[in-house]
PDB file of C-alpha atoms in Angstrom:
ATOM      1  CA  MET K1034     -19.415 386.447  16.937  1.00 44.00           C
ATOM      2  CA  ILE K1035     -21.357 386.348  13.696  1.00 47.00           C
ATOM      3  CA  ALA K1036     -20.350 382.715  13.121  1.00 48.00           C
ATOM      4  CA  VAL K1037     -21.851 381.760  16.491  1.00 48.00           C
ATOM      5  CA  ALA K1038     -25.145 383.432  15.598  1.00 44.00           C
ATOM      6  CA  MET K1039     -25.174 381.638  12.228  1.00 43.00           C
ATOM      7  CA  GLN K1040     -24.667 378.263  13.886  1.00 47.00           C
ATOM      8  CA  ALA K1041     -27.564 378.839  16.251  1.00 47.00           C
ATOM      9  CA  ALA K1042     -29.863 379.725  13.346  1.00 44.00           C
ATOM     10  CA  GLU K1043     -29.074 376.533  11.400  1.00 49.00           C
ATOM     11  CA  PRO K1044     -31.748 373.848  11.758  1.00 54.00           C
ATOM     12  CA  ARG K1045     -30.671 370.879  13.837  1.00 67.00           C
ATOM     13  CA  GLN K1046     -30.339 367.523  12.177  1.00 76.00           C
ATOM     14  CA  ARG K1047     -32.868 365.021  13.531  1.00 80.00           C
ATOM     15  CA  VAL K1048     -32.579 361.287  13.681  1.00 80.00           C
ATOM     16  CA  MET K1049     -35.715 359.203  13.124  1.00 82.00           C
ATOM     17  CA  LEU K1050     -35.722 356.292  15.565  1.00 83.00           C
ATOM     18  CA  PRO K1051     -37.118 352.955  14.290  1.00 79.00           C
ATOM     19  CA  LEU K1052     -40.883 353.202  14.804  1.00 79.00           C
ATOM     20  CA  ILE K1053     -43.488 350.506  15.437  1.00 72.00           C
ATOM     21  CA  ASP K1054     -46.900 350.926  13.809  1.00 63.00           C
ATOM     22  CA  LEU K1055     -49.673 351.220  16.405  1.00 59.00           C
ATOM     23  CA  THR K1056     -52.634 351.738  14.053  1.00 52.00           C
ATOM     24  CA  ARG K1057     -54.063 348.310  14.745  1.00 54.00           C
ATOM     25  CA  ILE K1058     -53.924 348.588  18.529  1.00 53.00           C
ATOM     26  CA  GLY K1059     -55.469 351.895  19.476  1.00 55.00           C
ATOM     27  CA  GLY K1060     -53.750 354.753  17.660  1.00 60.00           C
ATOM     28  CA  ASN K1061     -53.085 356.185  14.235  1.00 75.00           C
ATOM     29  CA  GLY K1062     -49.391 356.734  14.710  1.00 80.00           C
ATOM     30  CA  ALA K1063     -46.160 354.968  15.479  1.00 84.00           C
ATOM     31  CA  CYS K1064     -43.544 355.152  18.226  1.00 85.00           C
ATOM     32  CA  ALA K1065     -40.107 353.830  19.084  1.00 86.00           C
ATOM     33  CA  GLN K1066     -39.542 351.058  21.570  1.00 86.00           C
ATOM     34  CA  ALA K1067     -38.218 351.920  25.018  1.00 84.00           C
ATOM     35  CA  ALA K1068     -34.922 350.090  24.335  1.00 84.00           C
ATOM     36  CA  ALA K1069     -34.291 352.204  21.208  1.00 87.00           C
ATOM     37  CA  ILE K1070     -35.068 355.363  23.190  1.00 88.00           C
ATOM     38  CA  ASP K1071     -32.644 354.408  25.976  1.00 86.00           C
ATOM     39  CA  GLY K1072     -29.972 353.566  23.399  1.00 88.00           C
ATOM     40  CA  TRP K1073     -30.334 356.903  21.609  1.00 90.00           C
ATOM     41  CA  THR K1074     -30.287 358.834  24.903  1.00 89.00           C
ATOM     42  CA  ALA K1075     -27.112 357.058  26.000  1.00 89.00           C
ATOM     43  CA  GLU K1076     -25.282 357.802  22.730  1.00 90.00           C
ATOM     44  CA  ALA K1077     -26.641 361.247  21.768  1.00 90.00           C
ATOM     45  CA  ALA K1078     -24.554 364.374  22.179  1.00 91.00           C
ATOM     46  CA  PRO K1079     -26.036 367.383  23.973  1.00 92.00           C
ATOM     47  CA  GLY K1080     -28.361 369.224  21.584  1.00 91.00           C
ATOM     48  CA  ALA K1081     -28.989 366.198  19.330  1.00 92.00           C
ATOM     49  CA  GLU K1082     -32.625 365.614  18.370  1.00 92.00           C
ATOM     50  CA  CYS K1083     -34.641 362.533  17.509  1.00 91.00           C
ATOM     51  CA  VAL K1084     -38.178 361.831  16.375  1.00 90.00           C
ATOM     52  CA  TYR K1085     -39.441 359.146  18.741  1.00 89.00           C
ATOM     53  CA  ALA K1086     -43.100 359.074  17.662  1.00 88.00           C
ATOM     54  CA  ILE K1087     -45.439 360.328  14.946  1.00 87.00           C
ATOM     55  CA  GLY K1088     -49.188 360.804  14.705  1.00 84.00           C
ATOM     56  CA  HIS K1089     -51.682 360.372  17.518  1.00 79.00           C
ATOM     57  CA  LEU K1090     -50.885 357.711  20.076  1.00 75.00           C
ATOM     58  CA  PRO K1091     -52.805 356.014  22.863  1.00 73.00           C
ATOM     59  CA  VAL K1092     -51.911 357.116  26.387  1.00 73.00           C
ATOM     60  CA  TRP K1093     -50.502 353.700  27.243  1.00 76.00           C
ATOM     61  CA  SER K1094     -47.810 353.798  24.508  1.00 78.00           C
ATOM     62  CA  LYS K1095     -44.590 352.624  26.167  1.00 80.00           C
ATOM     63  CA  GLY K1096     -42.160 354.579  23.978  1.00 82.00           C
ATOM     64  CA  PRO K1097     -43.574 358.023  24.784  1.00 84.00           C
ATOM     65  CA  GLY K1098     -43.947 356.931  28.419  1.00 85.00           C
ATOM     66  CA  ALA K1099     -40.248 356.044  28.550  1.00 86.00           C
ATOM     67  CA  MET K1100     -39.379 359.402  26.976  1.00 88.00           C
ATOM     68  CA  ARG K1101     -41.497 361.259  29.558  1.00 89.00           C
ATOM     69  CA  VAL K1102     -39.579 359.494  32.344  1.00 89.00           C
ATOM     70  CA  LEU K1103     -36.287 360.604  30.747  1.00 90.00           C
ATOM     71  CA  ALA K1104     -37.622 364.175  30.531  1.00 91.00           C
ATOM     72  CA  GLU K1105     -38.573 364.115  34.227  1.00 91.00           C
ATOM     73  CA  ARG K1106     -35.025 362.973  35.042  1.00 90.00           C
ATOM     74  CA  GLY K1107     -33.577 365.836  32.982  1.00 91.00           C
ATOM     75  CA  TYR K1108     -31.990 363.855  30.125  1.00 92.00           C
ATOM     76  CA  VAL K1109     -34.168 365.236  27.321  1.00 93.00           C
ATOM     77  CA  HIS K1110     -36.424 368.146  26.464  1.00 93.00           C
ATOM     78  CA  LEU K1111     -39.647 367.131  24.677  1.00 92.00           C
ATOM     79  CA  PHE K1112     -41.660 369.094  22.116  1.00 90.00           C
ATOM     80  CA  HIS K1113     -43.883 368.669  19.040  1.00 86.00           C
ATOM     81  CA  ASP K1114     -43.106 369.573  15.455  1.00 81.00           C
ATOM     82  CA  ARG K1115     -46.421 370.132  13.699  1.00 75.00           C
ATOM     83  CA  ALA K1116     -44.985 371.188  10.331  1.00 81.00           C
ATOM     84  CA  PRO K1117     -44.608 367.648   8.956  1.00 79.00           C
ATOM     85  CA  GLN K1118     -47.744 365.571   8.709  1.00 80.00           C
ATOM     86  CA  PRO K1119     -48.374 363.533  10.760  1.00 81.00           C
ATOM     87  CA  LYS K1120     -47.169 365.462  13.805  1.00 83.00           C
ATOM     88  CA  HIS K1121     -43.656 364.514  15.037  1.00 87.00           C
ATOM     89  CA  TYR K1122     -42.794 364.055  18.705  1.00 89.00           C
ATOM     90  CA  VAL K1123     -39.224 365.284  19.139  1.00 91.00           C
ATOM     91  CA  ALA K1124     -36.706 364.894  21.952  1.00 93.00           C
ATOM     92  CA  ARG K1125     -33.642 367.098  22.346  1.00 94.00           C
ATOM     93  CA  ARG K1126     -30.783 365.696  24.432  1.00 93.00           C
ATOM     94  CA  THR K1127     -29.706 367.864  27.353  1.00 93.00           C
ATOM     95  CA  ALA K1128     -26.166 368.132  28.710  1.00 92.00           C
ATOM     96  CA  ARG K1129     -26.919 365.943  31.728  1.00 91.00           C
ATOM     97  CA  PRO K1130     -24.542 362.925  31.742  1.00 90.00           C
ATOM     98  CA  TRP K1131     -26.215 359.588  31.061  1.00 85.00           C
ATOM     99  CA  ALA K1132     -26.458 357.334  34.111  1.00 83.00           C
ATOM    100  CA  GLY K1133     -28.392 354.469  32.537  1.00 74.00           C
ATOM    101  CA  PRO K1134     -32.061 353.597  32.480  1.00 67.00           C
ATOM    102  CA  VAL K1135     -33.851 353.376  35.795  1.00 61.00           C
ATOM    103  CA  ARG K1136     -36.518 350.724  35.849  1.00 62.00           C
ATOM    104  CA  PRO K1137     -38.661 350.175  38.898  1.00 63.00           C
ATOM    105  CA  VAL K1138     -37.294 347.360  41.012  1.00 63.00           C
ATOM    106  CA  ARG K1139     -39.836 344.828  42.110  1.00 66.00           C
ATOM    107  CA  VAL K1140     -39.245 343.866  45.711  1.00 67.00           C
ATOM    108  CA  ALA K1141     -40.798 340.658  46.946  1.00 64.00           C
ATOM    109  CA  ARG K1142     -42.540 340.856  50.255  1.00 66.00           C
ATOM    110  CA  GLN K1143     -41.538 338.600  53.104  1.00 63.00           C
ATOM    111  CA  VAL K1144     -43.605 335.409  53.081  1.00 61.00           C
ATOM    112  CA  ALA K1145     -43.768 333.192  56.110  1.00 67.00           C
ATOM    113  CA  CYS K1146     -42.667 329.620  55.484  1.00 75.00           C
ATOM    114  CA  LEU K1147     -45.628 327.367  56.123  1.00 79.00           C
ATOM    115  CA  SER K1148     -43.907 324.004  55.655  1.00 80.00           C
ATOM    116  CA  GLY K1149     -43.474 323.654  59.412  1.00 86.00           C
ATOM    117  CA  HIS K1150     -47.260 323.870  59.804  1.00 89.00           C
ATOM    118  CA  LEU K1151     -48.113 320.996  57.450  1.00 90.00           C
ATOM    119  CA  ALA K1152     -47.506 318.200  60.007  1.00 90.00           C
ATOM    120  CA  PRO K1153     -49.507 319.894  62.806  1.00 92.00           C
ATOM    121  CA  ALA K1154     -52.369 320.583  60.364  1.00 92.00           C
ATOM    122  CA  MET K1155     -52.342 316.939  59.295  1.00 92.00           C
ATOM    123  CA  GLU K1156     -52.371 315.846  62.952  1.00 92.00           C
ATOM    124  CA  MET K1157     -55.401 318.059  63.700  1.00 92.00           C
ATOM    125  CA  LEU K1158     -57.317 316.670  60.730  1.00 92.00           C
ATOM    126  CA  ALA K1159     -56.347 313.058  61.567  1.00 90.00           C
ATOM    127  CA  GLU K1160     -57.356 313.555  65.192  1.00 91.00           C
ATOM    128  CA  ALA K1161     -60.770 314.918  64.153  1.00 89.00           C
ATOM    129  CA  ALA K1162     -61.230 311.920  61.836  1.00 87.00           C
ATOM    130  CA  GLU K1163     -60.223 309.376  64.495  1.00 88.00           C
ATOM    131  CA  MET K1164     -62.636 310.943  67.029  1.00 89.00           C
ATOM    132  CA  ASP K1165     -65.390 311.166  64.369  1.00 86.00           C
ATOM    133  CA  LEU K1166     -65.657 314.933  64.865  1.00 86.00           C
ATOM    134  CA  ALA K1167     -66.622 317.542  62.295  1.00 86.00           C
ATOM    135  CA  CYS K1168     -63.737 318.774  60.170  1.00 87.00           C
ATOM    136  CA  PRO K1169     -62.103 321.836  61.724  1.00 90.00           C
ATOM    137  CA  SER K1170     -62.811 325.024  59.787  1.00 90.00           C
ATOM    138  CA  ASN K1171     -60.028 327.130  58.310  1.00 91.00           C
ATOM    139  CA  ALA K1172     -60.525 329.606  61.159  1.00 93.00           C
ATOM    140  CA  GLU K1173     -60.148 326.856  63.761  1.00 93.00           C
ATOM    141  CA  LEU K1174     -57.045 325.488  62.032  1.00 93.00           C
ATOM    142  CA  ALA K1175     -55.620 329.001  61.794  1.00 93.00           C
ATOM    143  CA  GLU K1176     -56.155 329.716  65.489  1.00 94.00           C
ATOM    144  CA  ALA K1177     -54.565 326.436  66.552  1.00 93.00           C
ATOM    145  CA  LEU K1178     -51.588 326.802  64.201  1.00 92.00           C
ATOM    146  CA  GLY K1179     -51.020 330.529  64.677  1.00 91.00           C
ATOM    147  CA  VAL K1180     -51.559 331.428  61.004  1.00 91.00           C
ATOM    148  CA  THR K1181     -54.236 333.318  59.055  1.00 91.00           C
ATOM    149  CA  ALA K1182     -57.378 331.631  57.701  1.00 91.00           C
ATOM    150  CA  ARG K1183     -56.056 332.029  54.142  1.00 91.00           C
ATOM    151  CA  GLN K1184     -52.816 330.331  55.130  1.00 91.00           C
ATOM    152  CA  ALA K1185     -54.801 327.513  56.753  1.00 92.00           C
ATOM    153  CA  ALA K1186     -56.767 327.056  53.509  1.00 91.00           C
ATOM    154  CA  TYR K1187     -53.450 326.974  51.642  1.00 91.00           C
ATOM    155  CA  LEU K1188     -52.137 324.280  54.014  1.00 92.00           C
ATOM    156  CA  VAL K1189     -55.236 322.143  53.424  1.00 92.00           C
ATOM    157  CA  GLY K1190     -54.721 322.560  49.682  1.00 91.00           C
ATOM    158  CA  CYS K1191     -51.083 321.502  50.047  1.00 90.00           C
ATOM    159  CA  LEU K1192     -52.163 318.356  51.871  1.00 91.00           C
ATOM    160  CA  VAL K1193     -54.685 317.610  49.090  1.00 91.00           C
ATOM    161  CA  ARG K1194     -52.074 318.121  46.347  1.00 90.00           C
ATOM    162  CA  ALA K1195     -49.618 315.918  48.262  1.00 88.00           C
ATOM    163  CA  GLY K1196     -52.213 313.139  48.289  1.00 89.00           C
ATOM    164  CA  SER K1197     -52.341 312.988  52.100  1.00 90.00           C
ATOM    165  CA  ILE K1198     -56.038 313.882  52.342  1.00 91.00           C
ATOM    166  CA  GLN K1199     -59.150 314.087  50.177  1.00 91.00           C
ATOM    167  CA  VAL K1200     -61.673 316.866  50.688  1.00 90.00           C
ATOM    168  CA  GLU K1201     -65.377 316.545  49.921  1.00 89.00           C
ATOM    169  CA  LEU K1202     -67.412 319.753  50.048  1.00 86.00           C
ATOM    170  CA  VAL K1203     -71.002 319.375  51.272  1.00 83.00           C
ATOM    171  CA  VAL K1204     -73.949 321.730  51.493  1.00 84.00           C
ATOM    172  CA  GLY K1205     -74.582 322.767  55.077  1.00 79.00           C
ATOM    173  CA  PRO K1206     -72.694 321.837  58.221  1.00 78.00           C
ATOM    174  CA  PRO K1207     -69.963 320.556  58.433  1.00 75.00           C
ATOM    175  CA  PHE K1208     -69.381 322.004  54.895  1.00 82.00           C
ATOM    176  CA  ARG K1209     -66.403 319.734  54.218  1.00 86.00           C
ATOM    177  CA  ILE K1210     -65.457 316.162  55.007  1.00 87.00           C
ATOM    178  CA  VAL K1211     -61.788 315.252  55.019  1.00 88.00           C
ATOM    179  CA  THR K1212     -60.660 311.673  54.418  1.00 89.00           C
ATOM    180  CA  ILE K1213     -57.189 310.716  55.575  1.00 89.00           C
ATOM    181  CA  VAL K1214     -55.808 308.776  52.588  1.00 88.00           C
ATOM    182  CA  GLN K1215     -53.418 306.505  54.549  1.00 79.00           C
ATOM    183  CA  SER K1216     -56.048 305.183  56.963  1.00 76.00           C
ATOM    184  CA  GLY K1217     -59.262 305.832  55.025  1.00 72.00           C
ATOM    185  CA  ILE K1218     -60.840 307.465  58.120  1.00 76.00           C
ATOM    186  CA  SER K1219     -63.052 310.513  57.478  1.00 75.00           C
ATOM    187  CA  THR K1220     -63.982 313.419  59.687  1.00 75.00           C
ATOM    188  CA  GLY K1221     -67.498 313.068  61.088  1.00 67.00           C
ATOM    189  CA  GLY K1222     -70.569 314.998  60.255  1.00 53.00           C
ATOM    190  CA  ARG K1223     -72.307 312.805  57.687  1.00 48.00           C
ATOM    191  CA  ALA K1224     -76.030 312.543  58.252  1.00 35.00           C
TER     192      ALA K1224
END
């Protein structure tokens, strides 16, 4: 029983993780990289301690941020040791089994394919040019094609990049004149 009490009173051995100096970018301290923190957490035995940062750090420091995430998940217990100067940020490994780092997964949103709308957009612009009408606005193209005005603007840009049309912006109505490159016909509206 006495031996158990003696072991508890012994100071724990701490590992100093490799630190990156942050004095030039907003702090007067240094911290470990997130990869080093994940590696130590995966390998450390319950009760092991590491110094993952020293000094005063900016809030955006990634190493301490990664350690806070591990503390929220129950893998480590965080505390400060103010005896050494500069102050040491210490993590103690808990008994929770390591399940690997959890990084937020970026999920792409569903984007409608607009390639099927390029030909109808080109037809509308060519028809306006042949009839010497003002160039349809993005809103008019959008309504006719069943897309948003931003998507209609994107389609016009695609046609410009493909070399099918040329767009000239003018002050006042009709605001833009589209020239069909193959035929050389322009939408009306020039004064």
